Tab-separated table of C-alpha atoms and ligand atoms in Angstrom:
chain	number	residue	atom	x	y	z
A	1	MET	CA	-3.855	-97.790	-118.639
A	2	GLN	CA	-6.774	-98.026	-116.187
A	3	GLU	CA	-7.514	-101.455	-114.801
A	4	ARG	CA	-10.855	-102.941	-115.802
A	5	ALA	CA	-13.206	-104.874	-113.563
A	6	LEU	CA	-16.249	-106.904	-114.520
A	7	VAL	CA	-19.043	-106.584	-111.966
A	8	VAL	CA	-21.665	-109.303	-112.288
A	9	GLY	CA	-25.051	-108.078	-111.024
A	10	SER	CA	-26.564	-104.600	-110.757
A	11	GLY	CA	-28.147	-104.993	-107.319
A	12	ILE	CA	-27.010	-102.986	-104.309
A	13	ALA	CA	-23.708	-104.867	-104.003
A	14	GLY	CA	-22.865	-104.624	-107.708
A	15	MET	CA	-23.529	-100.919	-108.083
A	16	ALA	CA	-21.823	-100.109	-104.765
A	17	ALA	CA	-18.786	-102.088	-105.923
A	18	ALA	CA	-18.778	-100.302	-109.286
A	19	ILE	CA	-18.725	-96.897	-107.573
A	20	GLY	CA	-16.046	-98.053	-105.126
A	21	LEU	CA	-13.936	-99.338	-108.023
A	22	ARG	CA	-14.334	-96.098	-109.907
A	23	GLN	CA	-13.314	-94.118	-106.819
A	24	ALA	CA	-10.133	-96.227	-106.795
A	25	GLY	CA	-9.386	-95.311	-110.415
A	26	TRP	CA	-10.640	-98.543	-111.973
A	27	THR	CA	-12.966	-98.857	-114.967
A	28	PRO	CA	-15.925	-101.056	-113.989
A	29	VAL	CA	-18.222	-102.786	-116.468
A	30	ILE	CA	-21.512	-104.143	-115.086
A	31	VAL	CA	-23.358	-107.080	-116.611
A	32	GLU	CA	-26.907	-107.745	-115.437
A	33	ARG	CA	-28.980	-110.790	-116.293
A	34	ALA	CA	-32.301	-108.883	-116.189
A	35	PRO	CA	-33.343	-107.035	-119.351
A	36	GLU	CA	-33.723	-103.741	-117.493
A	37	ARG	CA	-33.221	-102.035	-114.164
A	38	ARG	CA	-35.584	-103.310	-111.476
A	39	ARG	CA	-37.518	-100.943	-109.273
A	40	GLY	CA	-39.632	-101.089	-106.118
A	41	GLY	CA	-39.001	-104.136	-103.973
A	42	TYR	CA	-39.701	-104.645	-100.309
A	43	PHE	CA	-39.058	-102.672	-97.103
A	44	VAL	CA	-35.428	-102.367	-96.101
A	45	GLY	CA	-34.157	-100.787	-92.892
A	46	LEU	CA	-30.793	-99.210	-93.586
A	47	MET	CA	-28.505	-99.206	-90.553
A	48	PRO	CA	-25.880	-96.548	-89.662
A	49	GLU	CA	-23.021	-98.460	-91.347
A	50	GLY	CA	-25.028	-98.594	-94.580
A	51	ARG	CA	-25.916	-94.925	-94.399
A	52	GLN	CA	-22.241	-94.072	-93.855
A	53	ALA	CA	-21.303	-96.252	-96.831
A	54	ALA	CA	-23.839	-94.322	-98.927
A	55	VAL	CA	-22.043	-91.122	-97.862
A	56	ASP	CA	-18.649	-92.629	-98.732
A	57	LEU	CA	-19.977	-93.669	-102.140
A	58	GLY	CA	-21.335	-90.160	-102.694
A	59	VAL	CA	-24.960	-91.270	-103.166
A	60	ASP	CA	-26.529	-90.312	-99.823
A	61	GLY	CA	-27.971	-87.166	-101.388
A	62	HIS	CA	-29.903	-89.316	-103.876
A	63	LEU	CA	-31.354	-91.657	-101.251
A	64	HIS	CA	-35.094	-91.269	-100.736
A	65	THR	CA	-36.084	-92.306	-97.201
A	66	ARG	CA	-39.618	-92.990	-95.974
A	67	ASN	CA	-39.531	-92.931	-92.155
A	68	PRO	CA	-42.833	-91.981	-90.555
A	69	PRO	CA	-42.389	-89.319	-87.827
A	70	ASP	CA	-40.879	-90.892	-84.651
A	71	GLY	CA	-40.666	-94.248	-86.419
A	72	GLY	CA	-44.474	-94.377	-86.663
A	73	LYS	CA	-46.828	-96.359	-84.454
A	74	ALA	CA	-46.321	-100.086	-84.221
A	75	TRP	CA	-49.080	-102.474	-83.190
A	76	SER	CA	-48.797	-106.033	-82.060
A	77	LEU	CA	-51.817	-108.258	-82.666
A	78	THR	CA	-52.735	-110.733	-79.941
A	79	ARG	CA	-53.960	-114.277	-80.588
A	80	ARG	CA	-57.503	-112.908	-80.239
A	81	GLY	CA	-56.758	-110.322	-82.928
A	82	ASP	CA	-56.739	-107.370	-80.505
A	83	ARG	CA	-54.130	-104.688	-80.986
A	84	GLU	CA	-51.642	-103.540	-78.373
A	85	PRO	CA	-48.615	-101.220	-78.627
A	86	GLY	CA	-45.727	-103.030	-80.290
A	87	VAL	CA	-42.099	-102.529	-81.242
A	88	GLY	CA	-41.587	-101.979	-84.959
A	89	PHE	CA	-38.463	-102.610	-87.019
A	90	LEU	CA	-37.758	-98.867	-87.045
A	91	HIS	CA	-37.744	-98.649	-83.244
A	92	GLN	CA	-34.585	-100.713	-82.853
A	93	PRO	CA	-31.282	-99.089	-81.843
A	94	GLY	CA	-29.482	-97.378	-84.710
A	95	ASP	CA	-32.590	-95.588	-86.037
A	96	PRO	CA	-32.777	-97.480	-89.335
A	97	ALA	CA	-33.637	-95.459	-92.421
A	98	ALA	CA	-36.861	-96.829	-93.940
A	99	VAL	CA	-36.509	-97.364	-97.684
A	100	LEU	CA	-37.555	-99.791	-100.366
A	101	ARG	CA	-34.766	-101.869	-101.863
A	102	GLY	CA	-35.390	-99.958	-105.082
A	103	ASP	CA	-34.725	-96.624	-103.337
A	104	ILE	CA	-31.154	-97.734	-102.585
A	105	GLU	CA	-30.729	-99.061	-106.110
A	106	ALA	CA	-32.083	-95.793	-107.570
A	107	ALA	CA	-29.565	-93.773	-105.530
A	108	LEU	CA	-26.703	-96.020	-106.652
A	109	TRP	CA	-27.907	-95.816	-110.241
A	110	GLN	CA	-27.521	-92.045	-110.052
A	111	GLY	CA	-23.990	-92.702	-108.831
A	112	ILE	CA	-23.048	-94.980	-111.724
A	113	SER	CA	-24.897	-93.097	-114.426
A	114	GLY	CA	-22.518	-90.183	-114.010
A	115	ASP	CA	-25.167	-87.549	-113.245
A	116	GLY	CA	-23.198	-85.012	-111.265
A	117	THR	CA	-20.519	-87.481	-110.160
A	118	ALA	CA	-16.922	-87.663	-111.241
A	119	GLY	CA	-15.882	-90.474	-113.533
A	120	GLY	CA	-18.757	-90.505	-115.999
A	121	ARG	CA	-21.241	-93.214	-116.819
A	122	VAL	CA	-20.448	-96.844	-116.056
A	123	ASP	CA	-20.884	-99.296	-118.952
A	124	VAL	CA	-23.942	-101.382	-117.954
A	125	ARG	CA	-24.935	-104.288	-120.187
A	126	PHE	CA	-28.399	-105.647	-119.460
A	127	ALA	CA	-29.589	-109.131	-120.450
A	128	THR	CA	-25.991	-110.274	-120.151
A	129	GLY	CA	-24.234	-112.732	-117.873
A	130	PRO	CA	-21.079	-114.835	-117.644
A	131	VAL	CA	-21.175	-118.451	-118.772
A	132	ALA	CA	-17.508	-119.288	-118.144
A	133	ILE	CA	-14.755	-117.663	-116.091
A	134	ASP	CA	-11.104	-118.517	-116.529
A	135	ASP	CA	-8.610	-116.841	-114.199
A	136	THR	CA	-5.360	-117.178	-116.112
A	137	GLY	CA	-3.348	-115.403	-113.408
A	138	GLY	CA	-2.472	-112.360	-115.530
A	139	GLU	CA	-6.129	-111.569	-116.214
A	140	VAL	CA	-9.558	-113.190	-116.106
A	141	GLN	CA	-11.077	-114.335	-119.381
A	142	VAL	CA	-14.866	-114.231	-119.180
A	143	LEU	CA	-17.228	-115.736	-121.709
A	144	LEU	CA	-20.282	-113.476	-121.722
A	145	GLU	CA	-23.673	-114.273	-123.208
A	146	ASP	CA	-26.319	-111.893	-124.490
A	147	ALA	CA	-29.577	-113.456	-123.265
A	148	GLY	CA	-31.576	-111.766	-126.032
A	149	THR	CA	-29.595	-113.015	-129.027
A	150	GLY	CA	-27.710	-115.926	-127.469
A	151	ALA	CA	-24.487	-114.416	-128.846
A	152	GLN	CA	-21.375	-115.203	-126.827
A	153	TYR	CA	-18.128	-113.252	-126.694
A	154	CYS	CA	-14.948	-113.414	-124.655
A	155	GLU	CA	-13.492	-110.436	-122.815
A	156	GLY	CA	-10.496	-110.018	-120.494
A	157	PHE	CA	-10.623	-108.206	-117.128
A	158	ASP	CA	-8.158	-107.480	-114.330
A	159	LEU	CA	-10.774	-108.383	-111.702
A	160	VAL	CA	-14.205	-110.055	-111.623
A	161	VAL	CA	-16.630	-109.066	-108.858
A	162	GLY	CA	-19.435	-111.580	-108.334
A	163	ALA	CA	-22.310	-109.507	-106.949
A	164	ASP	CA	-24.974	-111.772	-108.375
A	165	GLY	CA	-26.909	-112.530	-105.212
A	166	LEU	CA	-27.751	-115.495	-103.018
A	167	ARG	CA	-27.619	-118.100	-105.807
A	168	SER	CA	-24.509	-116.603	-107.389
A	169	GLY	CA	-23.411	-118.076	-110.693
A	170	VAL	CA	-19.903	-116.631	-110.236
A	171	ARG	CA	-19.638	-118.447	-106.894
A	172	ARG	CA	-20.776	-121.714	-108.483
A	173	MET	CA	-18.342	-121.381	-111.412
A	174	VAL	CA	-15.279	-120.320	-109.413
A	175	PHE	CA	-15.771	-121.569	-105.836
A	176	GLY	CA	-18.065	-124.613	-106.100
A	177	PRO	CA	-21.687	-125.759	-105.825
A	178	HIS	CA	-24.350	-123.846	-103.873
A	179	GLU	CA	-24.706	-126.664	-101.315
A	180	ASP	CA	-21.117	-126.054	-100.175
A	181	TYR	CA	-21.928	-122.509	-99.053
A	182	MET	CA	-25.675	-121.970	-98.637
A	183	THR	CA	-26.937	-122.982	-95.194
A	184	THR	CA	-30.638	-123.759	-94.988
A	185	TRP	CA	-32.708	-122.057	-92.323
A	186	ASN	CA	-35.918	-124.082	-92.677
A	187	ALA	CA	-37.916	-120.935	-93.242
A	188	MET	CA	-39.767	-119.182	-96.053
A	189	ILE	CA	-40.639	-115.596	-96.872
A	190	CYS	CA	-43.099	-113.806	-99.078
A	191	ALA	CA	-42.551	-110.042	-99.478
A	192	PHE	CA	-44.600	-107.572	-101.511
A	193	GLN	CA	-46.050	-104.079	-101.599
A	194	LEU	CA	-49.572	-103.387	-100.400
A	195	GLN	CA	-51.845	-101.157	-102.451
A	196	GLU	CA	-53.710	-100.141	-99.283
A	197	GLN	CA	-53.078	-100.170	-95.550
A	198	VAL	CA	-54.801	-102.835	-93.422
A	199	PRO	CA	-58.357	-101.497	-92.773
A	200	SER	CA	-58.844	-99.455	-89.579
A	201	PHE	CA	-55.120	-98.730	-89.138
A	202	ALA	CA	-53.482	-95.344	-89.824
A	203	ALA	CA	-51.611	-95.077	-93.122
A	204	ALA	CA	-48.090	-95.237	-91.646
A	205	ASP	CA	-48.782	-97.765	-88.874
A	206	SER	CA	-46.699	-100.923	-88.640
A	207	ILE	CA	-48.508	-104.109	-87.619
A	208	ILE	CA	-46.980	-107.322	-86.348
A	209	SER	CA	-48.736	-110.596	-85.854
A	210	ALA	CA	-46.166	-113.180	-84.733
A	211	ARG	CA	-47.114	-116.713	-83.658
A	212	ALA	CA	-45.093	-119.868	-83.165
A	213	GLY	CA	-43.752	-120.767	-86.610
A	214	ARG	CA	-45.527	-118.066	-88.647
A	215	ALA	CA	-45.737	-114.291	-88.702
A	216	VAL	CA	-46.957	-111.309	-90.677
A	217	TRP	CA	-45.156	-107.974	-90.610
A	218	VAL	CA	-46.678	-104.846	-92.137
A	219	PHE	CA	-44.071	-102.103	-92.490
A	220	GLY	CA	-45.666	-98.640	-92.383
A	221	LEU	CA	-44.023	-95.956	-94.510
A	222	ALA	CA	-44.407	-92.165	-94.618
A	223	ASP	CA	-45.297	-91.629	-98.250
A	224	ARG	CA	-46.735	-94.814	-99.710
A	225	ALA	CA	-48.741	-97.854	-98.709
A	226	PRO	CA	-46.878	-100.322	-96.459
A	227	THR	CA	-45.013	-103.406	-97.600
A	228	VAL	CA	-45.669	-106.863	-96.152
A	229	LEU	CA	-43.517	-109.744	-95.056
A	230	LEU	CA	-45.113	-113.146	-94.483
A	231	THR	CA	-42.659	-115.582	-92.989
A	232	TYR	CA	-42.963	-119.117	-91.664
A	233	ARG	CA	-40.856	-122.042	-90.536
A	234	THR	CA	-40.910	-125.427	-92.249
A	235	ASP	CA	-38.953	-128.685	-92.219
A	236	ASP	CA	-39.704	-129.275	-95.891
A	237	VAL	CA	-38.195	-126.368	-97.827
A	238	ALA	CA	-38.215	-128.161	-101.198
A	239	GLY	CA	-41.906	-128.986	-100.767
A	240	GLN	CA	-42.773	-125.290	-100.423
A	241	PHE	CA	-41.895	-124.748	-104.074
A	242	THR	CA	-44.436	-127.256	-105.360
A	243	GLY	CA	-47.861	-125.936	-106.358
A	244	SER	CA	-49.102	-122.365	-106.046
A	245	PRO	CA	-47.286	-120.138	-103.512
A	246	ILE	CA	-50.555	-118.319	-102.750
A	247	GLN	CA	-52.382	-121.558	-101.973
A	248	ARG	CA	-49.458	-122.618	-99.819
A	249	LEU	CA	-49.558	-119.342	-97.872
A	250	ARG	CA	-53.307	-119.753	-97.318
A	251	THR	CA	-52.729	-123.243	-95.932
A	252	VAL	CA	-49.817	-122.216	-93.700
A	253	PHE	CA	-51.645	-119.190	-92.278
A	254	SER	CA	-55.044	-120.836	-91.909
A	255	GLY	CA	-56.452	-120.385	-88.426
A	256	MET	CA	-54.522	-117.146	-87.925
A	257	ASP	CA	-57.575	-115.042	-88.400
A	258	ASP	CA	-56.573	-111.458	-87.637
A	259	PRO	CA	-56.977	-108.337	-89.794
A	260	ALA	CA	-53.307	-108.198	-90.872
A	261	VAL	CA	-53.216	-111.832	-92.003
A	262	ARG	CA	-56.577	-111.567	-93.790
A	263	HIS	CA	-55.547	-108.376	-95.576
A	264	ALA	CA	-52.097	-109.705	-96.534
A	265	LEU	CA	-53.462	-112.967	-97.928
A	266	ASP	CA	-56.089	-111.146	-99.995
A	267	ALA	CA	-53.556	-108.544	-101.162
A	268	VAL	CA	-50.904	-111.023	-102.295
A	269	GLU	CA	-53.410	-112.431	-104.793
A	270	GLN	CA	-53.740	-108.963	-106.367
A	271	ALA	CA	-50.071	-107.988	-106.113
A	272	PRO	CA	-48.414	-107.394	-109.509
A	273	GLU	CA	-45.336	-109.158	-108.128
A	274	PHE	CA	-44.154	-110.809	-104.949
A	275	LEU	CA	-40.992	-112.489	-103.730
A	276	PHE	CA	-41.521	-116.056	-102.467
A	277	ASP	CA	-38.312	-117.756	-101.410
A	278	SER	CA	-36.513	-119.893	-98.871
A	279	VAL	CA	-34.167	-118.380	-96.274
A	280	HIS	CA	-30.440	-119.134	-96.279
A	281	GLN	CA	-27.168	-117.779	-95.075
A	282	VAL	CA	-24.030	-117.927	-97.195
A	283	ARG	CA	-20.943	-118.975	-95.248
A	284	MET	CA	-17.576	-119.018	-97.012
A	285	PRO	CA	-14.069	-119.416	-95.624
A	286	ARG	CA	-12.757	-116.897	-98.216
A	287	TRP	CA	-14.472	-114.356	-100.427
A	288	SER	CA	-11.811	-114.141	-103.104
A	289	ASN	CA	-9.873	-116.546	-105.238
A	290	GLY	CA	-7.123	-114.996	-107.355
A	291	ARG	CA	-8.691	-112.236	-109.423
A	292	VAL	CA	-12.291	-113.169	-108.607
A	293	VAL	CA	-14.022	-111.709	-105.558
A	294	LEU	CA	-17.577	-112.147	-104.266
A	295	LEU	CA	-19.531	-109.369	-102.604
A	296	GLY	CA	-22.949	-108.931	-100.979
A	297	ASP	CA	-25.410	-111.833	-100.758
A	298	ALA	CA	-23.195	-113.865	-103.122
A	299	ALA	CA	-20.418	-113.865	-100.519
A	300	TRP	CA	-22.062	-113.583	-97.110
A	301	CYS	CA	-25.863	-113.292	-97.361
A	302	PRO	CA	-26.714	-112.684	-93.685
A	303	ASN	CA	-30.421	-113.068	-94.644
A	304	LEU	CA	-33.455	-110.870	-94.038
A	305	TYR	CA	-33.759	-111.668	-90.321
A	306	SER	CA	-30.381	-110.011	-89.713
A	307	GLY	CA	-31.681	-106.809	-91.333
A	308	MET	CA	-28.114	-106.218	-92.530
A	309	GLY	CA	-27.954	-107.489	-96.133
A	310	ALA	CA	-28.388	-104.136	-97.861
A	311	THR	CA	-26.250	-102.357	-95.288
A	312	SER	CA	-23.411	-104.860	-95.669
A	313	ALA	CA	-23.675	-104.835	-99.475
A	314	LEU	CA	-23.191	-101.048	-99.490
A	315	LEU	CA	-20.409	-101.304	-96.955
A	316	GLY	CA	-18.715	-104.079	-98.948
A	317	GLY	CA	-18.641	-101.936	-102.097
A	318	ALA	CA	-17.390	-98.827	-100.325
A	319	GLU	CA	-14.721	-100.804	-98.463
A	320	LEU	CA	-13.581	-102.544	-101.643
A	321	GLY	CA	-12.932	-99.138	-103.168
A	322	ARG	CA	-11.070	-98.035	-100.056
A	323	ALA	CA	-8.869	-101.161	-99.985
A	324	LEU	CA	-7.985	-100.738	-103.666
A	325	ARG	CA	-7.146	-97.061	-103.119
A	326	GLU	CA	-4.938	-97.922	-100.161
A	327	ASN	CA	-3.161	-100.753	-102.006
A	328	PRO	CA	-2.662	-99.485	-105.553
A	329	ASP	CA	-1.155	-102.072	-107.925
A	330	GLU	CA	-1.389	-104.751	-105.225
A	331	LEU	CA	-4.610	-106.570	-105.871
A	332	GLU	CA	-3.926	-109.526	-103.599
A	333	ALA	CA	-3.042	-107.264	-100.650
A	334	ALA	CA	-6.076	-105.085	-101.316
A	335	LEU	CA	-8.471	-108.060	-101.321
A	336	ALA	CA	-6.882	-109.490	-98.172
A	337	ALA	CA	-7.149	-106.117	-96.381
A	338	TRP	CA	-10.760	-105.698	-97.542
A	339	GLU	CA	-11.766	-109.128	-96.278
A	340	SER	CA	-10.048	-108.858	-92.905
A	341	ARG	CA	-11.656	-105.459	-92.289
A	342	LEU	CA	-15.140	-106.656	-93.197
A	343	ARG	CA	-15.244	-110.201	-91.847
A	344	PRO	CA	-15.704	-109.456	-88.099
A	345	PHE	CA	-18.695	-107.251	-88.929
A	346	ILE	CA	-20.282	-109.905	-91.152
A	347	ARG	CA	-19.581	-112.728	-88.690
A	348	LYS	CA	-21.221	-110.779	-85.878
A	349	HIS	CA	-24.376	-110.098	-87.856
A	350	GLN	CA	-24.611	-113.615	-89.236
A	351	ARG	CA	-24.581	-114.882	-85.647
A	352	ILE	CA	-27.110	-112.370	-84.309
A	353	ALA	CA	-29.503	-113.285	-87.123
A	354	ARG	CA	-30.549	-116.500	-85.294
A	355	LEU	CA	-31.713	-114.461	-82.324
A	356	LYS	CA	-33.402	-111.892	-84.518
A	357	GLN	CA	-35.232	-114.686	-86.310
A	358	GLN	CA	-36.977	-115.405	-82.984
A	359	MET	CA	-38.207	-111.815	-82.966
A	360	PHE	CA	-39.470	-112.093	-86.549
A	361	VAL	CA	-41.000	-115.541	-86.212
A	362	PRO	CA	-40.740	-117.399	-82.901
A	363	SER	CA	-39.870	-121.089	-83.151
A	364	SER	CA	-42.368	-122.399	-80.551
A	365	ARG	CA	-45.110	-121.395	-78.097
A	366	PRO	CA	-42.572	-120.851	-75.261
A	367	ALA	CA	-40.433	-118.703	-77.620
A	368	GLU	CA	-43.562	-116.769	-78.587
A	369	ALA	CA	-44.350	-116.121	-74.907
A	370	LEU	CA	-40.761	-115.100	-74.152
A	371	ARG	CA	-40.756	-112.782	-77.151
A	372	SER	CA	-43.900	-111.060	-75.840
A	373	VAL	CA	-42.325	-110.534	-72.422
A	374	VAL	CA	-39.124	-109.103	-73.938
A	375	LEU	CA	-41.098	-106.730	-76.153
A	376	ARG	CA	-43.339	-105.565	-73.290
A	377	LEU	CA	-40.204	-104.731	-71.286
A	378	ALA	CA	-38.768	-102.901	-74.320
A	379	ILE	CA	-41.957	-100.856	-74.647
A	380	LYS	CA	-41.881	-99.945	-70.955
A	381	ALA	CA	-38.235	-98.885	-71.249
A	382	ARG	CA	-39.046	-96.814	-74.336
A	383	ASN	CA	-41.974	-95.116	-72.623
A	384	ARG	CA	-39.788	-94.345	-69.622
A	385	ARG	CA	-37.154	-92.782	-71.893
A	386	ARG	CA	-39.794	-90.711	-73.684
A	387	ALA	CA	-41.371	-89.552	-70.439
A	388	LYS	CA	-37.963	-88.589	-69.109
A	389	ALA	CA	-37.171	-86.669	-72.267
A	390	ARG	CA	-40.514	-84.838	-72.076
A	391	SER	CA	-40.266	-83.914	-68.415
A	392	GLY	CA	-36.573	-83.073	-68.414
A	393	THR	CA	-35.706	-84.755	-65.105
A	394	SER	CA	-38.766	-86.344	-63.499
A	395	LEU	CA	-39.587	-89.986	-64.235
A	396	GLU	CA	-43.066	-90.837	-65.515
A	397	ILE	CA	-44.211	-94.226	-66.701
A	398	GLU	CA	-46.895	-94.581	-69.358
A	399	PRO	CA	-49.032	-97.717	-69.336
A	400	ALA	CA	-47.724	-100.151	-72.007
C	1	FAD	C1	-37.853	-109.600	-97.580
C	1	FAD	C2	-36.479	-109.052	-97.379
C	1	FAD	C3	-36.277	-108.041	-96.458
C	1	FAD	C4	-34.998	-107.517	-96.277
C	1	FAD	N1	-34.820	-106.534	-95.371
C	1	FAD	C5	-33.597	-106.000	-95.193
C	1	FAD	C6	-33.378	-104.947	-94.251
C	1	FAD	O1	-34.296	-104.516	-93.562
C	1	FAD	N2	-32.132	-104.426	-94.156
C	1	FAD	C7	-31.090	-104.864	-94.923
C	1	FAD	O2	-29.977	-104.331	-94.806
C	1	FAD	N3	-31.263	-105.875	-95.810
C	1	FAD	C8	-32.473	-106.449	-95.966
C	1	FAD	N4	-32.649	-107.474	-96.851
C	1	FAD	C9	-31.496	-107.995	-97.577
C	1	FAD	C10	-31.119	-107.196	-98.804
C	1	FAD	O3	-32.242	-106.865	-99.586
C	1	FAD	C11	-30.136	-107.990	-99.627
C	1	FAD	O4	-29.118	-108.492	-98.788
C	1	FAD	C12	-29.485	-107.141	-100.696
C	1	FAD	O5	-30.462	-106.551	-101.516
C	1	FAD	C13	-28.561	-108.021	-101.518
C	1	FAD	O6	-28.044	-107.302	-102.570
C	1	FAD	P1	-27.080	-107.990	-103.632
C	1	FAD	O7	-26.771	-106.921	-104.613
C	1	FAD	O8	-25.975	-108.694	-102.943
C	1	FAD	O9	-27.936	-109.157	-104.311
C	1	FAD	P2	-29.249	-109.084	-105.214
C	1	FAD	O10	-30.170	-108.037	-104.743
C	1	FAD	O11	-29.771	-110.478	-105.275
C	1	FAD	O12	-28.725	-108.648	-106.641
C	1	FAD	C14	-28.081	-109.545	-107.512
C	1	FAD	C15	-28.191	-109.025	-108.924
C	1	FAD	O13	-27.434	-109.881	-109.774
C	1	FAD	C16	-28.215	-110.211	-110.906
C	1	FAD	N5	-27.746	-111.512	-111.392
C	1	FAD	C17	-27.975	-112.741	-110.834
C	1	FAD	N6	-27.369	-113.689	-111.555
C	1	FAD	C18	-26.734	-113.060	-112.580
C	1	FAD	C19	-25.941	-113.505	-113.669
C	1	FAD	N7	-25.679	-114.814	-113.828
C	1	FAD	N8	-25.464	-112.607	-114.546
C	1	FAD	C20	-25.741	-111.280	-114.380
C	1	FAD	N9	-26.494	-110.802	-113.378
C	1	FAD	C21	-26.974	-111.683	-112.477
C	1	FAD	C22	-29.641	-110.210	-110.417
C	1	FAD	O14	-30.548	-110.074	-111.476
C	1	FAD	C23	-29.610	-109.013	-109.469
C	1	FAD	O15	-29.848	-107.797	-110.151
C	1	FAD	C24	-33.918	-108.024	-97.028
C	1	FAD	C25	-34.112	-109.046	-97.949
C	1	FAD	C26	-35.393	-109.570	-98.124
C	1	FAD	C27	-35.587	-110.685	-99.120
C-alpha cells in the first residue's frame, strides 16, 4: 500500500513537497487553511537553484516569467529626488527570473492538479487545518478541523509535512512556541501590486529610493504594472501593529518626498490588498521530529532580504522527494539525508541576508553612503562588461 503524507499548507513549499512526495511514490493530501487558492502576490526573484527545482518537479513549463528585456532599467533616486542609473534586483548574479509569488503557485498547482503529469490529482482540502498532532511512532494521528463547519475528524498518516509558513501551527504544536525559533529583525515590510507605474517612468522600469532606516523598491515587470516593497527599520515591532498600517507608513515615510514614495503611499490606499508584516528568520536545530517534518518558511524562513525563500521552498520540496526516492522504506534516513543536503545552503543564505538587508534598507547614514559607493562601482563594472561585450575586445567605459 502507498504511504500517505499530510502536507499542511498549499503555498510554494507545500505544493513542491506534494509533488516531490508523489514522485517518490507517496500519496500526499494537502490541507489549506484558506477557503480557496490564493493568486497574485508580490514580486519574487527566482534564483537558479529554484529554477532547477522547478525543472526537477516537472513544472518549469508552466512557470510564467516576467523579466523585462536585459533586466529592464533600474533607477536610484537621490535625496533630492533626482534619478540616476541604479542596480535592480534582477541585475544581481544568477539572473533571477522575475515572477509574482502567485506565478510559482500557479505552476505548482498545475503540477498537483494532474493536468498532463503522472500521478493524477492531489487531494486538496481547503478551509481545513490541523488542531492536534500525535506522533504515535507507527503513524501520526492528526485531528483536522473544517473551518467552515467546525467539524473535526481524526486521520492517520505516515508523515506530516508542516509547510504552513512563518508562523507555522505545526511547528508550534510539535516543536514548541514561536519565540523559540523566530528571530526578530526589527524591520517591517509592506508589499503590494501597483495599478500604474510611477509617473514619468517607463512601464518596466525599476525604481529604488533607499535612505537610512527606510526604503521603497518598485519592481518593474515586462507584462504588468510593477509591484512595490516599502520597508523600514524599527525598535518597536509590536507597536507597528497598533492603529492603521497606512497611517503608520505615512508617518514613517514622511519627509521622504520623492516620486516613488509619493506614488507608493497613494497607491497603497487604493490597493485591493497588501501585505504588512514584521521581518523574521526562523532558526531551528532540526527540521524533523519523528514522522513530522517542517519545510519552507515554517522550517527556515530566510526572509525577504535574502531573496531565497521561494527558491529554497521549491528546492526543499524537490529534495524531499529525492531523499525519499533514494531511501525507500527508511523514513528516518531519508529525512536525515534531506536535512544534511539542504542545511549548508540554507545556513549560507540566512547569513548573507544580514548583508543584503543593508542593500534593501541601510541601517544608518554611513551605511547609506557606503551602499551608494558600492552600487556606483557595480554600475561601472557592469557598463565595462557591456562595453567589452559590444566591442568584442576593446575596453570602453560609459559614464555611470
Ligand atoms: C515581500 C516579499 C518579497 C519576497 N521576495 C522573494 C524573492 O525575491 N525571492 C524568493 O525566493 N523569495 C522571496 N520571498 C519569500 C517567499 O515568498 C517565501 O519564502 C515563500 O513564499 C514561502 O513559502 P511557504 O510555502 O513556505 O510559506 P507561505 O507562503 O506562508 O505558505 C503557507 C501556506 O500555509 C497555509 N497555512 C498556514 N497555517 C495553516 C494551517 N494551520 N492549516 C492549513 N494551512 C495553513 C497558508 O494559508 C499558506 O497558504 C519574499 C517574501 C516577501 C514577503
